[in-house]
Short mmCIF file of N, CA and C in Angstrom, two decimals:
data_model
loop_
_atom_site.label_atom_id
_atom_site.label_comp_id
_atom_site.label_asym_id
_atom_site.label_seq_id
_atom_site.Cartn_x
_atom_site.Cartn_y
_atom_site.Cartn_z
N MET A 1 3.18 15.75 30.09
CA MET A 1 4.21 15.66 29.05
C MET A 1 5.04 16.96 29.03
N ASN A 2 4.42 18.05 29.40
CA ASN A 2 5.10 19.32 29.32
C ASN A 2 5.77 19.72 30.61
N GLU A 3 5.76 18.85 31.63
CA GLU A 3 6.39 19.19 32.91
C GLU A 3 7.90 19.30 32.71
N GLY A 4 8.48 20.41 33.12
CA GLY A 4 9.93 20.66 33.01
C GLY A 4 10.33 21.04 31.60
N SER A 5 9.39 21.21 30.73
CA SER A 5 9.71 21.59 29.34
C SER A 5 9.59 23.07 29.20
N GLU A 6 10.46 23.67 28.38
CA GLU A 6 10.49 25.12 28.22
C GLU A 6 9.41 25.53 27.20
N LEU A 7 8.70 26.60 27.50
CA LEU A 7 7.72 27.16 26.60
C LEU A 7 8.44 27.93 25.49
N ILE A 8 8.19 27.53 24.25
CA ILE A 8 8.89 28.18 23.12
C ILE A 8 8.14 29.47 22.75
N PHE A 9 6.82 29.37 22.52
CA PHE A 9 6.02 30.56 22.29
C PHE A 9 4.56 30.23 22.56
N SER A 10 3.80 31.28 22.73
CA SER A 10 2.39 31.16 23.01
C SER A 10 1.65 32.07 22.05
N PHE A 11 0.61 31.56 21.44
CA PHE A 11 -0.23 32.33 20.56
C PHE A 11 -1.68 32.13 20.88
N GLY A 12 -2.28 33.05 21.59
CA GLY A 12 -3.67 32.86 21.99
C GLY A 12 -3.75 31.77 23.01
N PHE A 13 -4.60 30.78 22.70
CA PHE A 13 -4.76 29.65 23.62
C PHE A 13 -3.82 28.47 23.29
N VAL A 14 -2.94 28.65 22.32
CA VAL A 14 -2.01 27.62 21.93
C VAL A 14 -0.65 27.89 22.54
N ASP A 15 -0.16 26.91 23.30
CA ASP A 15 1.17 26.96 23.92
C ASP A 15 2.05 25.91 23.27
N VAL A 16 3.18 26.32 22.76
CA VAL A 16 4.11 25.40 22.09
C VAL A 16 5.34 25.21 23.03
N TYR A 17 5.47 23.91 23.48
CA TYR A 17 6.58 23.59 24.38
C TYR A 17 7.65 22.86 23.58
N GLU A 18 8.84 22.87 24.14
CA GLU A 18 9.98 22.19 23.52
C GLU A 18 9.72 20.72 23.39
N SER A 19 9.15 20.09 24.43
CA SER A 19 8.87 18.64 24.40
C SER A 19 7.87 18.27 23.32
N GLY A 20 6.85 19.16 23.12
CA GLY A 20 5.87 18.95 22.06
C GLY A 20 6.49 18.99 20.68
N VAL A 21 7.41 19.92 20.47
CA VAL A 21 8.08 20.06 19.20
C VAL A 21 8.97 18.85 18.96
N LEU A 22 9.66 18.40 19.99
CA LEU A 22 10.53 17.21 19.82
C LEU A 22 9.71 15.96 19.58
N PHE A 23 8.57 15.83 20.30
CA PHE A 23 7.69 14.67 20.07
C PHE A 23 7.13 14.67 18.66
N GLY A 24 6.72 15.87 18.18
CA GLY A 24 6.23 15.98 16.79
C GLY A 24 7.27 15.66 15.78
N LEU A 25 8.52 16.11 16.03
CA LEU A 25 9.64 15.84 15.15
C LEU A 25 9.91 14.31 15.11
N ALA A 26 9.94 13.66 16.31
CA ALA A 26 10.14 12.21 16.37
C ALA A 26 9.08 11.45 15.65
N THR A 27 7.83 11.84 15.83
CA THR A 27 6.71 11.19 15.15
C THR A 27 6.82 11.36 13.64
N GLY A 28 7.17 12.56 13.20
CA GLY A 28 7.33 12.81 11.78
C GLY A 28 8.45 11.98 11.17
N LEU A 29 9.55 11.87 11.93
CA LEU A 29 10.68 11.01 11.43
C LEU A 29 10.27 9.52 11.36
N ARG A 30 9.47 9.08 12.33
CA ARG A 30 9.00 7.67 12.26
C ARG A 30 8.14 7.45 11.06
N LEU A 31 7.21 8.40 10.81
CA LEU A 31 6.36 8.30 9.62
C LEU A 31 7.19 8.30 8.33
N LEU A 32 8.20 9.17 8.31
CA LEU A 32 9.06 9.24 7.13
C LEU A 32 9.80 7.90 6.93
N ALA A 33 10.27 7.32 8.04
CA ALA A 33 10.99 6.03 7.91
C ALA A 33 10.05 4.93 7.38
N MET A 34 8.82 4.94 7.90
CA MET A 34 7.84 3.93 7.40
C MET A 34 7.52 4.17 5.93
N LEU A 35 7.40 5.44 5.55
CA LEU A 35 7.09 5.75 4.16
C LEU A 35 8.24 5.32 3.23
N VAL A 36 9.48 5.59 3.64
CA VAL A 36 10.62 5.21 2.83
C VAL A 36 10.73 3.68 2.70
N LEU A 37 10.51 2.96 3.76
CA LEU A 37 10.59 1.49 3.71
C LEU A 37 9.45 0.94 2.90
N SER A 38 8.23 1.54 3.01
CA SER A 38 7.10 1.06 2.20
C SER A 38 7.37 1.31 0.72
N LEU A 39 7.87 2.50 0.44
CA LEU A 39 8.19 2.86 -0.96
C LEU A 39 9.28 1.92 -1.50
N LEU A 40 10.31 1.61 -0.68
CA LEU A 40 11.36 0.67 -1.12
C LEU A 40 10.76 -0.68 -1.40
N PHE A 41 9.89 -1.19 -0.57
CA PHE A 41 9.22 -2.46 -0.78
C PHE A 41 8.38 -2.46 -2.02
N THR A 42 7.61 -1.40 -2.21
CA THR A 42 6.71 -1.34 -3.34
C THR A 42 7.46 -1.23 -4.66
N LEU A 43 8.54 -0.49 -4.68
CA LEU A 43 9.29 -0.31 -5.92
C LEU A 43 10.15 -1.52 -6.31
N THR A 44 10.47 -2.41 -5.32
CA THR A 44 11.34 -3.54 -5.61
C THR A 44 10.58 -4.88 -5.67
N THR A 45 9.30 -4.86 -5.46
CA THR A 45 8.58 -6.09 -5.45
C THR A 45 7.51 -6.15 -6.53
N ASP A 46 7.52 -7.25 -7.30
CA ASP A 46 6.54 -7.45 -8.35
C ASP A 46 5.23 -7.93 -7.66
N THR A 47 4.15 -7.20 -7.92
CA THR A 47 2.88 -7.51 -7.28
C THR A 47 2.40 -8.92 -7.53
N ALA A 48 2.52 -9.35 -8.80
CA ALA A 48 2.04 -10.66 -9.16
C ALA A 48 2.84 -11.76 -8.45
N ASP A 49 4.12 -11.57 -8.37
CA ASP A 49 4.97 -12.55 -7.64
C ASP A 49 4.63 -12.57 -6.16
N LEU A 50 4.39 -11.40 -5.57
CA LEU A 50 4.01 -11.32 -4.15
C LEU A 50 2.74 -12.08 -3.89
N ILE A 51 1.74 -11.83 -4.72
CA ILE A 51 0.45 -12.49 -4.47
C ILE A 51 0.54 -13.98 -4.74
N ARG A 52 1.30 -14.39 -5.75
CA ARG A 52 1.49 -15.82 -5.94
C ARG A 52 2.19 -16.47 -4.78
N ALA A 53 3.20 -15.78 -4.22
CA ALA A 53 3.89 -16.31 -3.08
C ALA A 53 3.00 -16.37 -1.85
N LEU A 54 2.13 -15.41 -1.66
CA LEU A 54 1.18 -15.45 -0.54
C LEU A 54 0.24 -16.61 -0.70
N ILE A 55 -0.21 -16.89 -1.89
CA ILE A 55 -1.11 -17.99 -2.15
C ILE A 55 -0.40 -19.33 -1.88
N GLN A 56 0.79 -19.48 -2.40
CA GLN A 56 1.52 -20.76 -2.33
C GLN A 56 2.20 -20.97 -0.97
N GLN A 57 2.77 -19.96 -0.39
CA GLN A 57 3.54 -20.16 0.83
C GLN A 57 2.73 -19.94 2.06
N TRP A 58 1.91 -18.93 2.09
CA TRP A 58 1.14 -18.61 3.32
C TRP A 58 -0.28 -19.16 3.24
N ARG A 59 -0.60 -19.87 2.19
CA ARG A 59 -1.88 -20.53 2.02
C ARG A 59 -3.07 -19.56 2.05
N VAL A 60 -2.87 -18.38 1.47
CA VAL A 60 -3.98 -17.45 1.31
C VAL A 60 -4.93 -18.04 0.27
N ASN A 61 -6.25 -17.94 0.48
CA ASN A 61 -7.23 -18.54 -0.46
C ASN A 61 -6.96 -17.99 -1.87
N TYR A 62 -6.83 -18.86 -2.82
CA TYR A 62 -6.46 -18.45 -4.16
C TYR A 62 -7.52 -17.61 -4.82
N ARG A 63 -8.77 -17.76 -4.42
CA ARG A 63 -9.83 -16.90 -4.98
C ARG A 63 -9.60 -15.44 -4.52
N PHE A 64 -9.26 -15.26 -3.29
CA PHE A 64 -8.99 -13.91 -2.74
C PHE A 64 -7.74 -13.34 -3.40
N GLY A 65 -6.70 -14.16 -3.48
CA GLY A 65 -5.44 -13.66 -4.08
C GLY A 65 -5.55 -13.26 -5.51
N PHE A 66 -6.17 -14.08 -6.33
CA PHE A 66 -6.31 -13.75 -7.72
C PHE A 66 -7.33 -12.65 -7.93
N GLY A 67 -8.30 -12.52 -7.06
CA GLY A 67 -9.23 -11.35 -7.12
C GLY A 67 -8.48 -10.10 -6.86
N THR A 68 -7.60 -10.12 -5.83
CA THR A 68 -6.79 -8.95 -5.56
C THR A 68 -5.87 -8.59 -6.74
N LEU A 69 -5.27 -9.62 -7.32
CA LEU A 69 -4.40 -9.40 -8.49
C LEU A 69 -5.19 -8.79 -9.68
N ALA A 70 -6.44 -9.27 -9.86
CA ALA A 70 -7.26 -8.74 -10.96
C ALA A 70 -7.56 -7.26 -10.72
N VAL A 71 -7.87 -6.93 -9.47
CA VAL A 71 -8.16 -5.51 -9.14
C VAL A 71 -6.92 -4.65 -9.39
N LEU A 72 -5.76 -5.10 -8.95
CA LEU A 72 -4.53 -4.36 -9.11
C LEU A 72 -4.17 -4.18 -10.60
N ARG A 73 -4.46 -5.14 -11.39
CA ARG A 73 -4.19 -5.02 -12.82
C ARG A 73 -5.21 -4.19 -13.53
N PHE A 74 -6.41 -4.03 -12.91
CA PHE A 74 -7.47 -3.25 -13.50
C PHE A 74 -7.25 -1.75 -13.32
N ILE A 75 -6.56 -1.34 -12.29
CA ILE A 75 -6.36 0.08 -11.98
C ILE A 75 -5.72 0.83 -13.16
N PRO A 76 -4.56 0.36 -13.69
CA PRO A 76 -3.99 1.06 -14.83
C PRO A 76 -4.90 1.12 -16.04
N ILE A 77 -5.71 0.05 -16.27
CA ILE A 77 -6.62 0.06 -17.39
C ILE A 77 -7.68 1.12 -17.15
N LEU A 78 -8.21 1.23 -15.96
CA LEU A 78 -9.21 2.28 -15.65
C LEU A 78 -8.60 3.68 -15.80
N MET A 79 -7.35 3.85 -15.38
CA MET A 79 -6.72 5.18 -15.57
C MET A 79 -6.58 5.49 -17.03
N GLN A 80 -6.21 4.51 -17.85
CA GLN A 80 -6.08 4.73 -19.29
C GLN A 80 -7.44 5.07 -19.89
N GLN A 81 -8.47 4.40 -19.48
CA GLN A 81 -9.85 4.69 -19.97
C GLN A 81 -10.25 6.10 -19.60
N PHE A 82 -9.91 6.52 -18.37
CA PHE A 82 -10.20 7.88 -17.93
C PHE A 82 -9.51 8.90 -18.81
N GLN A 83 -8.25 8.66 -19.16
CA GLN A 83 -7.53 9.59 -20.01
C GLN A 83 -8.17 9.67 -21.39
N LEU A 84 -8.63 8.52 -21.93
CA LEU A 84 -9.30 8.54 -23.23
C LEU A 84 -10.59 9.33 -23.19
N VAL A 85 -11.38 9.14 -22.14
CA VAL A 85 -12.64 9.89 -22.03
C VAL A 85 -12.35 11.35 -21.86
N LYS A 86 -11.32 11.69 -21.10
CA LYS A 86 -10.92 13.09 -20.91
C LYS A 86 -10.53 13.74 -22.20
N MET A 87 -9.70 13.03 -23.01
CA MET A 87 -9.30 13.59 -24.32
C MET A 87 -10.46 13.70 -25.26
N ALA A 88 -11.38 12.75 -25.22
CA ALA A 88 -12.58 12.84 -26.07
C ALA A 88 -13.41 14.05 -25.74
N HIS A 89 -13.54 14.32 -24.48
CA HIS A 89 -14.33 15.49 -24.05
C HIS A 89 -13.60 16.79 -24.42
N GLN A 90 -12.29 16.78 -24.38
CA GLN A 90 -11.55 17.99 -24.76
C GLN A 90 -11.69 18.28 -26.24
N VAL A 91 -11.65 17.20 -27.07
CA VAL A 91 -11.83 17.36 -28.48
C VAL A 91 -13.21 17.89 -28.83
N ARG A 92 -14.22 17.46 -28.04
CA ARG A 92 -15.58 17.98 -28.26
C ARG A 92 -15.80 19.37 -27.72
N GLY A 93 -14.80 19.88 -26.99
CA GLY A 93 -14.92 21.25 -26.48
C GLY A 93 -15.54 21.40 -25.11
N TYR A 94 -15.65 20.30 -24.40
CA TYR A 94 -16.21 20.40 -23.01
C TYR A 94 -15.10 20.85 -22.08
N THR A 95 -15.14 22.09 -21.68
CA THR A 95 -14.17 22.62 -20.74
C THR A 95 -14.90 23.45 -19.70
N GLY A 96 -14.15 23.97 -18.78
CA GLY A 96 -14.77 24.87 -17.81
C GLY A 96 -14.28 24.54 -16.41
N LYS A 97 -14.37 25.58 -15.60
CA LYS A 97 -13.95 25.41 -14.19
C LYS A 97 -15.14 25.78 -13.33
N GLY A 98 -14.92 25.56 -12.03
CA GLY A 98 -15.98 25.88 -11.09
C GLY A 98 -16.66 24.64 -10.58
N SER A 99 -17.39 24.78 -9.50
CA SER A 99 -17.99 23.63 -8.83
C SER A 99 -19.10 23.01 -9.70
N ARG A 100 -19.87 23.83 -10.38
CA ARG A 100 -20.92 23.29 -11.24
C ARG A 100 -20.34 22.49 -12.39
N ARG A 101 -19.27 22.98 -12.98
CA ARG A 101 -18.61 22.29 -14.07
C ARG A 101 -17.98 20.98 -13.60
N ILE A 102 -17.47 20.95 -12.38
CA ILE A 102 -16.88 19.71 -11.89
C ILE A 102 -17.94 18.62 -11.73
N ILE A 103 -19.13 19.02 -11.26
CA ILE A 103 -20.21 18.06 -11.12
C ILE A 103 -20.65 17.54 -12.49
N GLU A 104 -20.79 18.45 -13.46
CA GLU A 104 -21.16 18.08 -14.82
C GLU A 104 -20.12 17.12 -15.44
N ARG A 105 -18.83 17.48 -15.26
CA ARG A 105 -17.74 16.67 -15.78
C ARG A 105 -17.77 15.30 -15.19
N THR A 106 -17.99 15.19 -13.86
CA THR A 106 -18.06 13.90 -13.19
C THR A 106 -19.20 13.04 -13.78
N GLN A 107 -20.33 13.69 -13.98
CA GLN A 107 -21.48 12.96 -14.60
C GLN A 107 -21.14 12.50 -16.00
N ARG A 108 -20.45 13.32 -16.79
CA ARG A 108 -20.11 12.93 -18.15
C ARG A 108 -19.08 11.82 -18.19
N TYR A 109 -18.15 11.76 -17.21
CA TYR A 109 -17.15 10.74 -17.19
C TYR A 109 -17.65 9.42 -16.61
N ALA A 110 -18.64 9.50 -15.78
CA ALA A 110 -19.10 8.29 -15.06
C ALA A 110 -19.64 7.22 -15.95
N LEU A 111 -20.50 7.58 -16.87
CA LEU A 111 -21.16 6.56 -17.71
C LEU A 111 -20.14 5.82 -18.62
N PRO A 112 -19.27 6.53 -19.32
CA PRO A 112 -18.31 5.71 -20.15
C PRO A 112 -17.37 4.89 -19.32
N LEU A 113 -16.95 5.41 -18.17
CA LEU A 113 -16.03 4.61 -17.33
C LEU A 113 -16.77 3.43 -16.72
N LEU A 114 -17.99 3.62 -16.30
CA LEU A 114 -18.77 2.51 -15.74
C LEU A 114 -19.04 1.43 -16.81
N SER A 115 -19.40 1.84 -18.04
CA SER A 115 -19.67 0.83 -19.04
C SER A 115 -18.43 0.07 -19.45
N SER A 116 -17.26 0.77 -19.55
CA SER A 116 -16.06 0.04 -19.90
C SER A 116 -15.61 -0.86 -18.77
N SER A 117 -15.81 -0.42 -17.52
CA SER A 117 -15.49 -1.30 -16.39
C SER A 117 -16.37 -2.55 -16.36
N LEU A 118 -17.60 -2.39 -16.64
CA LEU A 118 -18.51 -3.55 -16.67
C LEU A 118 -18.18 -4.52 -17.79
N ARG A 119 -17.80 -3.97 -18.95
CA ARG A 119 -17.36 -4.84 -20.07
C ARG A 119 -16.09 -5.60 -19.69
N HIS A 120 -15.15 -4.88 -19.07
CA HIS A 120 -13.92 -5.56 -18.62
C HIS A 120 -14.20 -6.65 -17.58
N ALA A 121 -15.06 -6.35 -16.60
CA ALA A 121 -15.42 -7.30 -15.60
C ALA A 121 -16.13 -8.55 -16.22
N GLU A 122 -16.98 -8.31 -17.20
CA GLU A 122 -17.65 -9.41 -17.83
C GLU A 122 -16.66 -10.28 -18.60
N ARG A 123 -15.75 -9.66 -19.33
CA ARG A 123 -14.74 -10.45 -20.05
C ARG A 123 -13.85 -11.27 -19.06
N MET A 124 -13.53 -10.65 -17.93
CA MET A 124 -12.76 -11.34 -16.89
C MET A 124 -13.52 -12.53 -16.35
N ALA A 125 -14.82 -12.37 -16.11
CA ALA A 125 -15.65 -13.43 -15.58
C ALA A 125 -15.71 -14.59 -16.56
N TYR A 126 -15.88 -14.28 -17.88
CA TYR A 126 -15.91 -15.33 -18.86
C TYR A 126 -14.61 -16.07 -18.95
N SER A 127 -13.52 -15.35 -18.86
CA SER A 127 -12.20 -15.94 -18.86
C SER A 127 -12.02 -16.88 -17.66
N MET A 128 -12.43 -16.42 -16.48
CA MET A 128 -12.26 -17.23 -15.29
C MET A 128 -13.16 -18.47 -15.36
N ASP A 129 -14.37 -18.34 -15.83
CA ASP A 129 -15.25 -19.47 -15.99
C ASP A 129 -14.70 -20.49 -16.96
N SER A 130 -14.14 -20.03 -18.05
CA SER A 130 -13.58 -20.96 -19.07
C SER A 130 -12.39 -21.73 -18.52
N ARG A 131 -11.73 -21.23 -17.50
CA ARG A 131 -10.60 -21.92 -16.89
C ARG A 131 -10.98 -22.68 -15.64
N ALA A 132 -12.31 -22.78 -15.37
CA ALA A 132 -12.80 -23.47 -14.19
C ALA A 132 -12.28 -22.90 -12.89
N PHE A 133 -12.18 -21.56 -12.86
CA PHE A 133 -11.66 -20.89 -11.65
C PHE A 133 -12.66 -21.03 -10.53
N GLY A 134 -12.24 -21.53 -9.40
CA GLY A 134 -13.10 -21.69 -8.24
C GLY A 134 -13.82 -23.01 -8.18
N ALA A 135 -13.62 -23.86 -9.21
CA ALA A 135 -14.31 -25.16 -9.20
C ALA A 135 -13.68 -26.17 -8.24
N TYR A 136 -12.44 -25.98 -7.89
CA TYR A 136 -11.75 -26.96 -7.02
C TYR A 136 -11.15 -26.21 -5.82
N ARG A 137 -10.96 -26.97 -4.74
CA ARG A 137 -10.42 -26.39 -3.54
C ARG A 137 -8.94 -25.99 -3.70
N THR A 138 -8.19 -26.81 -4.38
CA THR A 138 -6.78 -26.52 -4.59
C THR A 138 -6.55 -26.18 -6.06
N ARG A 139 -5.38 -25.70 -6.35
CA ARG A 139 -5.07 -25.25 -7.66
C ARG A 139 -3.62 -25.62 -8.00
N THR A 140 -3.39 -25.86 -9.28
CA THR A 140 -2.01 -26.11 -9.74
C THR A 140 -1.47 -24.82 -10.24
N TYR A 141 -0.11 -24.75 -10.28
CA TYR A 141 0.56 -23.52 -10.68
C TYR A 141 1.61 -23.78 -11.75
N PHE A 142 1.68 -22.87 -12.68
CA PHE A 142 2.70 -22.97 -13.71
C PHE A 142 4.08 -22.62 -13.10
N ARG A 143 4.09 -21.56 -12.33
CA ARG A 143 5.30 -21.12 -11.63
C ARG A 143 5.15 -21.36 -10.16
N ARG A 144 6.02 -22.20 -9.59
CA ARG A 144 6.02 -22.46 -8.16
C ARG A 144 6.98 -21.48 -7.52
N SER A 145 6.57 -20.95 -6.37
CA SER A 145 7.49 -20.08 -5.62
C SER A 145 7.90 -20.85 -4.34
N SER A 146 9.15 -20.86 -4.08
CA SER A 146 9.66 -21.52 -2.91
C SER A 146 10.78 -20.69 -2.29
N MET A 147 11.04 -20.97 -1.04
CA MET A 147 12.12 -20.24 -0.32
C MET A 147 13.46 -20.83 -0.72
N ALA A 148 14.35 -19.97 -1.12
CA ALA A 148 15.71 -20.37 -1.46
C ALA A 148 16.64 -20.09 -0.30
N ARG A 149 17.89 -20.51 -0.39
CA ARG A 149 18.88 -20.31 0.66
C ARG A 149 19.09 -18.81 0.93
N GLN A 150 19.10 -18.01 -0.14
CA GLN A 150 19.30 -16.55 0.00
C GLN A 150 18.15 -15.93 0.80
N ASP A 151 16.93 -16.48 0.63
CA ASP A 151 15.78 -15.91 1.38
C ASP A 151 15.97 -16.11 2.86
N PHE A 152 16.37 -17.33 3.25
CA PHE A 152 16.61 -17.62 4.66
C PHE A 152 17.76 -16.77 5.21
N PHE A 153 18.80 -16.60 4.41
CA PHE A 153 19.96 -15.76 4.83
C PHE A 153 19.49 -14.32 5.04
N PHE A 154 18.69 -13.81 4.14
CA PHE A 154 18.20 -12.41 4.26
C PHE A 154 17.35 -12.25 5.53
N ILE A 155 16.45 -13.20 5.80
CA ILE A 155 15.58 -13.13 6.96
C ILE A 155 16.42 -13.19 8.21
N GLY A 156 17.42 -14.08 8.28
CA GLY A 156 18.29 -14.12 9.46
C GLY A 156 19.06 -12.85 9.65
N ALA A 157 19.63 -12.32 8.54
CA ALA A 157 20.43 -11.07 8.62
C ALA A 157 19.51 -9.94 9.07
N PHE A 158 18.32 -9.89 8.58
CA PHE A 158 17.40 -8.81 8.95
C PHE A 158 17.12 -8.86 10.46
N TRP A 159 16.82 -10.03 11.02
CA TRP A 159 16.51 -10.11 12.45
C TRP A 159 17.75 -9.84 13.31
N ILE A 160 18.90 -10.32 12.88
CA ILE A 160 20.12 -10.03 13.63
C ILE A 160 20.45 -8.58 13.61
N GLY A 161 20.35 -7.94 12.43
CA GLY A 161 20.61 -6.49 12.32
C GLY A 161 19.60 -5.67 13.14
N SER A 162 18.35 -6.04 13.11
CA SER A 162 17.35 -5.32 13.89
C SER A 162 17.62 -5.44 15.40
N THR A 163 17.93 -6.67 15.84
CA THR A 163 18.23 -6.87 17.25
C THR A 163 19.42 -6.09 17.67
N LEU A 164 20.48 -6.10 16.85
CA LEU A 164 21.67 -5.31 17.15
C LEU A 164 21.37 -3.80 17.24
N ALA A 165 20.56 -3.32 16.34
CA ALA A 165 20.20 -1.89 16.37
C ALA A 165 19.47 -1.53 17.64
N VAL A 166 18.52 -2.35 18.05
CA VAL A 166 17.83 -2.08 19.30
C VAL A 166 18.72 -2.18 20.52
N LEU A 167 19.64 -3.17 20.54
CA LEU A 167 20.56 -3.31 21.66
C LEU A 167 21.52 -2.11 21.76
N ILE A 168 22.01 -1.66 20.59
CA ILE A 168 22.90 -0.52 20.59
C ILE A 168 22.16 0.74 21.09
N LEU A 169 20.94 0.97 20.62
CA LEU A 169 20.16 2.12 21.07
C LEU A 169 19.90 2.00 22.57
N PHE A 170 19.61 0.77 23.06
CA PHE A 170 19.37 0.59 24.50
C PHE A 170 20.64 0.86 25.32
N HIS A 171 21.78 0.37 24.80
CA HIS A 171 23.03 0.54 25.51
C HIS A 171 23.41 2.06 25.64
N PHE A 172 23.18 2.82 24.62
CA PHE A 172 23.53 4.25 24.67
C PHE A 172 22.35 5.09 25.18
N ASP A 173 21.31 4.46 25.72
CA ASP A 173 20.15 5.14 26.31
C ASP A 173 19.49 6.08 25.31
N MET A 174 19.30 5.61 24.07
CA MET A 174 18.71 6.45 23.07
C MET A 174 17.28 6.02 22.71
N LEU A 175 16.71 5.13 23.45
CA LEU A 175 15.36 4.67 23.16
C LEU A 175 14.28 5.58 23.72
N GLY A 176 14.64 6.43 24.68
CA GLY A 176 13.68 7.41 25.22
C GLY A 176 12.80 6.85 26.29
N LYS A 177 11.91 7.70 26.76
CA LYS A 177 11.00 7.34 27.85
C LYS A 177 9.97 6.29 27.45
N LEU A 178 9.63 6.22 26.19
CA LEU A 178 8.56 5.36 25.76
C LEU A 178 9.02 3.91 25.43
N SER A 179 10.27 3.61 25.76
CA SER A 179 10.78 2.29 25.35
C SER A 179 10.18 1.22 26.31
N LEU A 180 10.03 0.05 25.76
CA LEU A 180 9.48 -1.09 26.50
C LEU A 180 10.35 -1.50 27.64
N PHE A 181 11.69 -1.35 27.48
CA PHE A 181 12.64 -1.79 28.51
C PHE A 181 12.50 -0.93 29.77
N LYS A 182 12.26 0.36 29.64
CA LYS A 182 12.26 1.25 30.77
C LYS A 182 10.93 1.36 31.44
N THR A 183 9.85 0.98 30.77
CA THR A 183 8.51 1.13 31.28
C THR A 183 8.26 0.22 32.49
N TYR A 184 8.81 -0.99 32.46
CA TYR A 184 8.51 -1.98 33.47
C TYR A 184 9.58 -2.14 34.54
N HIS A 185 10.49 -1.20 34.68
CA HIS A 185 11.54 -1.29 35.70
C HIS A 185 11.05 -0.65 36.96
#
C-alpha cells in the first residue's frame, strides 16, 4: 500500500505515509457519511411506525416486533427511574468520588432499578396476556401500513440517483483503486 507513497514523518517504529493518511481520511469520511445518514434516518422515523411496517410489510414475526417495541419504549422509563433513584440518593447525602464509591453507588442503584424493571415487566406481561398476545399465528391491526405512490416514487428516485452518482464517479475516474469496476479488468 505504501509503494510509491511519500513518507511524511517517522517516530520511532511508526512510519506515516501519505497514502496511509489519505486512506485514513477516506475511511473517516465514509464513517461520517454513514453516521449522518443513520442520524437522519433515526431522527425522521417513528420507531413504532417502522416496527409496525416491518411486521405488516416484511412479515417479521409480530412477537419479535412487539417485543422489540416494548424494549425500545422501556429504555426512557428506565432512564427516568435512574434519575429518580439518583436524586433520592443525593437528598439522603450519598455522594463521593473514586473507584470504591462508584462500586458502592452501582450496588445502591441496582436494587431499586431491578425491582422497578421487574414490576414493569410483570405489568407488561399481564397486559399482553389479557389481550391474548401470542395466542394466534396472525394478528389484526388497528392501523394498517401500506405502500403509497409517493413511497414507490421515492424508492425509484433513490435508486436512479444512486446509480447516476456511481456512474458520474466512474466516468471521472474518482472511484479509486478499490472500485469493483477496476478490480476485474
